[in-house]
Coordinates of C-alpha atoms in Angstrom, one line a residue:
M1 CA 0.0 0.0 0.0
E2 CA 2.8 2.4 0.7
A3 CA 4.2 1.8 -2.8
V4 CA 0.8 2.5 -4.3
H5 CA 0.4 5.6 -2.1
S6 CA 3.9 6.9 -3.1
A7 CA 3.2 6.3 -6.8
F8 CA -0.1 8.1 -6.5
S9 CA 1.6 11.0 -4.8
R10 CA 4.2 11.3 -7.6
R11 CA 1.4 11.2 -10.1
Q12 CA -0.4 14.0 -8.3
E13 CA 2.8 16.1 -7.8
A14 CA 4.3 15.8 -11.3
P15 CA 1.6 17.8 -13.2
S16 CA 1.7 20.6 -10.6
I17 CA 5.4 21.1 -11.4
Y18 CA 5.2 20.9 -15.2
N19 CA 1.9 22.7 -15.6
I20 CA 3.6 25.9 -14.6
S21 CA 3.0 28.5 -17.4
P22 CA 6.1 29.0 -19.5
F23 CA 5.8 32.8 -19.0
H24 CA 5.8 32.5 -15.2
Y25 CA 8.7 30.0 -15.4
H26 CA 10.7 32.3 -17.5
H27 CA 9.9 35.4 -15.5
A28 CA 11.0 33.7 -12.2
S29 CA 14.2 32.4 -13.7
V30 CA 15.1 35.8 -15.2
R31 CA 14.5 37.5 -11.9
T32 CA 16.7 35.0 -10.2
I33 CA 19.4 35.5 -12.8
N34 CA 19.2 39.3 -12.4
H35 CA 19.6 39.0 -8.6
Y36 CA 22.5 36.6 -9.1
V37 CA 24.3 39.0 -11.6
L38 CA 23.8 42.0 -9.3
R39 CA 25.3 40.1 -6.4
E40 CA 28.3 39.1 -8.4
I41 CA 28.9 42.7 -9.5
S42 CA 28.3 44.4 -6.1
V43 CA 31.0 42.6 -4.2
P44 CA 34.0 43.4 -6.4
F45 CA 32.5 46.9 -6.9
G46 CA 32.7 47.6 -3.2
L47 CA 36.2 46.1 -2.8
G48 CA 37.4 48.0 -5.9
L49 CA 35.9 51.3 -4.6
A50 CA 37.7 50.9 -1.3
V51 CA 41.0 49.9 -2.9
F52 CA 41.0 52.6 -5.6
T53 CA 40.0 55.4 -3.2
L54 CA 42.6 54.3 -0.7
I55 CA 45.4 54.3 -3.3
L56 CA 44.5 57.8 -4.4
L57 CA 44.3 59.0 -0.8
V58 CA 47.6 57.6 0.4
A59 CA 49.6 60.8 -0.2
R60 CA 46.8 62.9 1.3
I61 CA 46.6 60.7 4.4
L62 CA 50.3 61.0 5.0
K63 CA 50.1 64.8 4.8
L64 CA 47.2 64.8 7.2
V65 CA 49.0 62.7 9.6
E66 CA 52.0 65.0 9.4
M67 CA 49.7 67.9 10.2
V68 CA 48.5 66.2 13.4
V69 CA 52.0 65.0 14.5
N70 CA 54.3 67.9 13.6
R71 CA 52.0 70.9 13.4
G72 CA 49.8 70.2 16.3
I73 CA 46.5 70.6 14.4
P74 CA 43.6 68.9 16.2
L75 CA 42.6 65.5 14.9
L76 CA 38.9 66.6 14.4
E77 CA 39.9 69.5 12.1
V78 CA 42.1 67.1 10.1
L79 CA 39.2 64.6 9.7
K80 CA 37.0 67.5 8.5
L81 CA 39.6 68.2 5.8
F82 CA 39.7 64.6 4.9
S83 CA 35.9 64.6 4.4
Y84 CA 36.2 67.6 2.1
I85 CA 38.9 65.9 0.0
L86 CA 37.0 62.6 -0.3
P87 CA 34.3 63.6 -2.9
V88 CA 37.0 64.8 -5.3
F89 CA 38.4 61.2 -5.4
L90 CA 35.1 59.4 -5.2
E91 CA 34.0 61.1 -8.4
V92 CA 36.9 59.4 -10.2
T93 CA 37.0 56.0 -8.3
V94 CA 33.3 55.2 -8.6
P95 CA 33.5 54.6 -12.4
M96 CA 36.7 52.8 -11.9
A97 CA 35.2 50.4 -9.4
L98 CA 32.1 49.8 -11.6
L99 CA 34.3 48.7 -14.5
L100 CA 36.2 46.4 -12.2
G101 CA 33.0 44.9 -10.7
V102 CA 31.6 44.1 -14.2
L103 CA 34.8 42.7 -15.5
V104 CA 35.3 40.4 -12.4
A105 CA 31.6 39.3 -12.3
F106 CA 31.4 38.3 -16.0
G107 CA 34.9 36.9 -15.9
R108 CA 33.9 34.5 -13.1
L109 CA 30.6 33.6 -14.9
S110 CA 32.6 32.8 -18.0
S111 CA 35.4 30.9 -16.3
D112 CA 32.8 28.7 -14.5
S113 CA 31.0 28.0 -17.8
E114 CA 27.9 29.7 -16.4
I115 CA 27.6 31.9 -19.6
I116 CA 27.4 28.6 -21.6
A117 CA 24.7 27.3 -19.3
L118 CA 22.7 30.5 -19.6
K119 CA 23.1 30.4 -23.4
T120 CA 21.8 26.8 -23.6
S121 CA 18.8 27.9 -21.4
G122 CA 17.9 30.6 -23.9
I123 CA 19.3 33.5 -22.0
S124 CA 21.1 35.9 -24.4
L125 CA 23.7 38.4 -23.7
Y126 CA 21.2 41.2 -24.2
Q127 CA 19.1 39.8 -21.4
L128 CA 22.2 39.8 -19.1
L129 CA 22.6 43.5 -20.0
R130 CA 19.5 44.4 -18.0
P131 CA 20.8 43.9 -14.5
V132 CA 24.1 45.5 -15.4
A133 CA 22.2 48.5 -16.9
S134 CA 20.1 48.8 -13.8
F135 CA 23.1 48.7 -11.5
A136 CA 25.0 51.1 -13.7
A137 CA 22.1 53.5 -13.8
V138 CA 22.0 53.7 -10.0
I139 CA 25.8 54.3 -9.8
Y140 CA 25.5 56.9 -12.6
V141 CA 23.0 58.8 -10.4
V142 CA 25.4 58.6 -7.4
A143 CA 28.3 59.7 -9.5
L144 CA 26.3 62.6 -11.0
G145 CA 25.4 63.7 -7.4
L146 CA 29.1 63.6 -6.5
S147 CA 30.0 65.7 -9.5
L148 CA 27.3 68.3 -9.4
Y149 CA 27.0 68.8 -5.6
A150 CA 29.6 67.0 -3.5
R151 CA 32.7 68.0 -5.4
P152 CA 32.0 71.7 -5.5
W153 CA 30.9 71.6 -1.8
G154 CA 34.1 69.7 -0.8
N155 CA 36.4 72.0 -2.7
S156 CA 34.8 75.2 -1.4
L157 CA 34.9 74.0 2.2
L158 CA 38.4 72.7 1.8
H159 CA 39.5 76.2 0.8
S160 CA 37.8 77.8 3.8
G161 CA 38.9 75.1 6.2
L162 CA 42.6 75.4 5.2
Y163 CA 42.3 79.2 5.7
E164 CA 40.8 78.8 9.2
I165 CA 43.5 76.3 10.2
A166 CA 46.3 78.3 8.8
K167 CA 44.9 81.5 10.4
T168 CA 44.7 79.7 13.8
R169 CA 48.2 78.3 13.3
A170 CA 49.6 81.7 12.4
S171 CA 48.2 83.4 15.5
A172 CA 48.7 80.4 17.8
G173 CA 52.1 79.5 16.3
I174 CA 53.7 82.9 17.0
K175 CA 54.8 82.5 20.5
E176 CA 56.8 84.8 22.8
K177 CA 60.6 84.7 22.6
V178 CA 60.4 81.9 19.9
F179 CA 61.6 82.1 16.3
N180 CA 58.6 81.1 14.1
D181 CA 59.5 79.9 10.6
D182 CA 56.1 78.5 9.4
F183 CA 56.0 81.0 6.6
S184 CA 58.3 80.6 3.6
G185 CA 61.1 83.1 3.5
L186 CA 60.1 84.7 6.9
V187 CA 61.4 84.2 10.4
I188 CA 59.3 86.0 13.0
Y189 CA 60.4 86.8 16.6
V190 CA 58.0 88.4 19.1
D191 CA 59.1 89.7 22.5
H192 CA 55.6 89.9 24.0
I193 CA 52.1 88.9 23.0
E194 CA 49.1 90.8 24.4
P195 CA 46.0 88.7 25.0
P196 CA 43.9 87.4 23.2
G197 CA 46.9 87.1 20.8
N198 CA 46.3 89.6 17.9
T199 CA 48.5 92.4 19.3
L200 CA 52.3 91.8 19.3
H201 CA 55.1 93.8 20.9
G202 CA 58.8 93.9 20.0
I203 CA 58.8 92.3 16.6
L204 CA 61.9 91.2 14.7
I205 CA 61.4 89.8 11.2
S206 CA 64.1 88.3 8.8
D207 CA 62.7 88.6 5.3
T208 CA 64.5 86.6 2.6
R209 CA 61.6 86.2 0.1
D210 CA 63.3 88.4 -2.4
S211 CA 66.6 86.9 -3.6
A212 CA 67.9 90.3 -4.6
Q213 CA 67.8 91.7 -1.1
R214 CA 67.7 90.7 2.5
N215 CA 65.5 92.7 4.9
T216 CA 65.6 92.8 8.6
V217 CA 62.5 94.5 10.0
F218 CA 61.9 95.9 13.5
G219 CA 58.6 97.0 14.8
R220 CA 57.4 98.3 18.1
I221 CA 53.9 97.0 17.8
G222 CA 52.3 94.5 15.4
I223 CA 48.7 93.7 14.7
L224 CA 47.4 90.5 13.0
V225 CA 44.7 91.5 10.5
P226 CA 43.0 88.6 8.7
N227 CA 41.6 89.1 5.1
E228 CA 38.7 86.7 4.6
G229 CA 38.2 87.5 1.0
L230 CA 41.8 87.0 -0.2
H231 CA 42.6 84.3 2.4
V232 CA 45.7 86.0 3.6
L233 CA 46.8 87.3 6.9
T234 CA 48.4 90.7 7.2
L235 CA 50.9 91.6 10.0
R236 CA 50.6 95.3 10.4
L237 CA 53.7 96.9 12.0
L238 CA 53.7 100.3 13.7
D239 CA 56.7 102.5 14.5
G240 CA 59.7 100.6 13.2
S241 CA 62.5 100.4 10.6
I242 CA 63.6 98.3 7.7
H243 CA 67.3 97.4 7.2
A244 CA 67.9 96.3 3.6
F245 CA 71.1 94.7 2.4
Y246 CA 71.7 94.2 -1.3
P247 CA 74.3 91.4 -2.0
N248 CA 74.9 92.3 -5.6
D249 CA 76.3 95.8 -5.0
Q250 CA 77.1 95.3 -1.3
S251 CA 74.9 98.2 -0.3
Y252 CA 72.8 98.9 2.8
H253 CA 69.8 101.0 3.3
R254 CA 67.6 101.9 6.3
T255 CA 64.0 103.0 6.1
D256 CA 61.9 104.2 9.1
F257 CA 58.2 103.8 8.9
S258 CA 55.1 104.5 11.0
L259 CA 53.0 101.8 9.4
Y260 CA 54.2 98.8 7.4
D261 CA 52.2 95.7 6.2
I262 CA 53.7 92.3 5.7
T263 CA 51.4 89.7 3.9
L264 CA 51.6 86.2 5.3
D265 CA 50.5 83.7 2.7
L266 CA 48.6 81.1 4.6
N267 CA 48.7 78.6 1.8
T268 CA 52.5 78.3 2.2
A269 CA 52.0 77.4 5.9
L270 CA 50.2 74.3 4.8
A271 CA 51.8 73.8 1.4
N272 CA 50.9 70.9 -0.9
L273 CA 47.8 70.0 1.0
R274 CA 45.2 71.4 -1.4
P275 CA 44.3 69.3 -4.4
R276 CA 45.4 70.8 -7.7
E277 CA 41.9 72.0 -8.6
K278 CA 41.1 75.1 -10.5
D279 CA 38.6 77.7 -9.1
P280 CA 35.8 76.6 -11.5
S281 CA 35.8 73.2 -9.7
E282 CA 34.4 75.0 -6.7
M283 CA 31.4 76.3 -8.6
T284 CA 28.0 74.8 -9.0
I285 CA 26.1 74.6 -12.3
P286 CA 24.3 78.0 -11.9
E287 CA 27.6 79.7 -10.8
L288 CA 29.4 78.2 -13.8
R289 CA 26.8 79.5 -16.2
Q290 CA 26.9 82.9 -14.6
A291 CA 30.7 83.0 -14.9
I292 CA 30.5 82.0 -18.6
A293 CA 27.9 84.6 -19.4
A294 CA 29.8 87.3 -17.5
K295 CA 33.1 86.5 -19.4
R296 CA 31.3 86.4 -22.7
L297 CA 29.7 89.8 -22.1
A298 CA 33.2 91.1 -21.2
G299 CA 34.6 89.7 -24.5
Q300 CA 36.8 87.2 -22.6
P301 CA 37.1 83.5 -23.3
A302 CA 35.5 81.2 -20.7
F303 CA 37.2 78.0 -21.7
S304 CA 38.0 76.8 -18.1
E305 CA 34.4 77.3 -16.9
A306 CA 33.0 75.6 -20.0
V307 CA 35.3 72.6 -19.6
E308 CA 34.3 72.3 -16.0
L309 CA 30.6 72.5 -16.9
H310 CA 30.9 69.6 -19.4
R311 CA 33.2 67.7 -17.0
K312 CA 30.4 67.5 -14.4
F313 CA 28.3 65.4 -16.8
S314 CA 31.0 63.6 -18.8
I315 CA 32.7 61.8 -15.9
P316 CA 29.5 60.3 -14.5
F317 CA 28.5 59.1 -17.9
A318 CA 31.7 57.1 -18.0
C319 CA 29.9 54.7 -15.5
L320 CA 27.5 53.6 -18.3
A321 CA 30.3 53.3 -20.9
F322 CA 32.5 51.3 -18.5
A323 CA 29.6 49.0 -17.6
A324 CA 28.8 48.3 -21.3
I325 CA 32.4 47.6 -22.3
G326 CA 33.0 45.4 -19.2
I327 CA 30.5 42.7 -20.3
P328 CA 32.2 41.7 -23.6
L329 CA 35.7 42.0 -22.1
G330 CA 34.7 40.1 -19.0
I331 CA 33.3 37.0 -20.8
Q332 CA 36.6 36.3 -22.6
P333 CA 38.0 32.9 -21.3
S334 CA 40.6 33.2 -18.7
R335 CA 41.8 31.3 -15.6
A336 CA 43.0 34.2 -13.4
V337 CA 39.7 36.1 -13.4
R338 CA 40.5 38.6 -10.7
S339 CA 44.0 39.5 -11.8
R340 CA 42.9 39.7 -15.4
G341 CA 39.9 41.9 -14.5
F342 CA 42.1 44.2 -12.3
T343 CA 44.7 44.5 -15.1
L344 CA 42.1 45.2 -17.8
S345 CA 40.4 47.8 -15.6
L346 CA 43.6 49.6 -14.9
A347 CA 44.5 49.7 -18.6
L348 CA 41.1 51.0 -19.7
I349 CA 41.0 53.5 -16.8
F350 CA 44.5 54.8 -17.7
L351 CA 43.5 55.1 -21.4
Y352 CA 40.2 56.9 -20.5
Y353 CA 41.7 59.4 -18.1
L354 CA 44.7 60.0 -20.4
L355 CA 42.2 61.0 -23.1
L356 CA 40.2 63.0 -20.6
T357 CA 43.2 64.9 -19.4
L358 CA 44.3 65.6 -23.0
G359 CA 40.9 66.8 -23.9
E360 CA 40.7 69.0 -20.8
N361 CA 44.0 70.7 -21.7
L362 CA 43.0 71.2 -25.3
G363 CA 39.6 72.5 -24.2
E364 CA 41.1 75.0 -21.8
R365 CA 43.5 76.3 -24.4
G366 CA 40.7 76.7 -26.9
V367 CA 42.2 74.2 -29.4
L368 CA 39.0 72.1 -29.3
P369 CA 35.4 73.1 -28.3
P370 CA 34.9 72.4 -24.6
G371 CA 32.0 70.0 -25.2
L372 CA 33.9 67.9 -27.8
A373 CA 37.0 67.9 -25.7
M374 CA 35.3 66.5 -22.6
W375 CA 32.9 64.1 -24.3
L376 CA 35.4 62.7 -26.9
P377 CA 36.7 59.9 -24.5
N378 CA 33.1 58.9 -23.7
I379 CA 32.2 58.8 -27.4
L380 CA 35.2 56.6 -28.3
L381 CA 34.6 54.3 -25.3
T382 CA 30.9 53.9 -26.1
L383 CA 31.6 53.1 -29.7
L384 CA 34.2 50.5 -28.7
A385 CA 31.7 49.0 -26.2
V386 CA 28.9 48.8 -28.8
I387 CA 31.2 47.0 -31.3
L388 CA 32.6 44.6 -28.7
F389 CA 29.2 43.9 -27.2
M390 CA 27.5 43.1 -30.6
R391 CA 30.4 40.8 -31.6
A392 CA 30.2 39.0 -28.2
A393 CA 26.4 38.7 -28.5
R394 CA 26.7 37.1 -32.0
E395 CA 29.3 34.6 -30.6
T396 CA 27.2 33.6 -27.6
G397 CA 23.9 33.8 -29.4
V398 CA 21.6 30.8 -29.7
T399 CA 20.6 29.3 -33.1
R400 CA 16.9 29.6 -32.4
P401 CA 15.0 32.5 -30.9
A402 CA 15.1 32.4 -27.1
R403 CA 11.3 32.7 -26.7
L404 CA 10.6 29.8 -29.0
K405 CA 13.2 27.7 -27.3
R406 CA 11.7 28.3 -23.9
W407 CA 8.2 27.2 -25.2
L408 CA 9.7 24.1 -26.7
L409 CA 11.5 23.4 -23.4
A410 CA 8.2 23.7 -21.5
L411 CA 6.4 21.5 -23.9
R412 CA 9.1 18.9 -23.6
F413 CA 8.7 18.9 -19.8
R414 CA 4.9 18.5 -20.2
F415 CA 5.2 15.6 -22.6
A416 CA 7.7 13.9 -20.3
S417 CA 5.3 14.4 -17.4
L418 CA 2.4 12.8 -19.4
A419 CA 4.6 9.9 -20.5
G420 CA 5.7 9.3 -17.0
S421 CA 2.2 9.3 -15.6
R422 CA 0.9 6.9 -18.3
S423 CA 3.7 4.5 -17.7
R424 CA 2.8 4.3 -14.1

């Protein structure tokens, strides 16, 4: 009786499995494949983003550590500067990480013969493009937000933060009866500092900024005057004298003054910390458009502003181009999937940013129109991605249409179920 009962159970269960609609069967399988591909991309994408960002930040991190250890700047202020620098690098590393993620994911699918298994199941390369396109679209929105909002915000706050730190270091670093050499070409000695610290008494300054002369400046009273607009600090001396020695003709001159200003360049106090970004990189889209319109009205070229305006959109678009070209390159057969993906991504990234830098220079000099100069790398990369993807799709395509094959596969399962039930 147990055998009869088990056979009857199998007879009742088999039709419920094979009577599933081919449409629902295909829909469920495609959804599962989409989730699988997204999971395969997200892991190397996250690792690549961390590695690429860390590589670019190494030099900055060393400088920030030096500021904490040697210059006595509070750690919290340094961490703020770090957060201001981070969007500048994330704008670049996000497309790089996306390319690495797609290359590694499809390289692993190809090396494990899963691409062949999907092909025989009627899943074409165009269908695998859907989850990649969805993931790339989300990353594109993130990169666009970094380019349009986070990067100008970070550059602007970095400029202000450096000024505040340098201003604090200038006032706090000048101590009584101590030679202060934080400023290039200047050595400042103060006999007495009147609280809260902006008024100085008995100032001696050795000024060697001009190679043609050497000045020794004495001042009875000095006042520190910050200039917020120009981001400089002025040391205003009262009732003093300047002793100038000229090495070329071995002459000496003395000049007495009642008021004398010495400009302390705060950027030299924290040299090499700022990223090499131009002023337009601190502007938002409306500010760039206003700057371009103002220069055009004045009859001046606005190449730098126009290049920056197109740059804000061209670099995020690279996410879509990198994702498209990563699929055909990733499915190439290879044993060392991760090392090959990392090498390919570095080569493509180097080529892309080389063309981008070249276009940026040509656009700022007016050799090429700014739009063409900044979008030319994307155009070339997209064309290459389309050619490689179509070629790979033909090579991995099935001989019959995928929909027809799915229906035939479902019918085969149903006939097998009926034959099995009849034999029982």
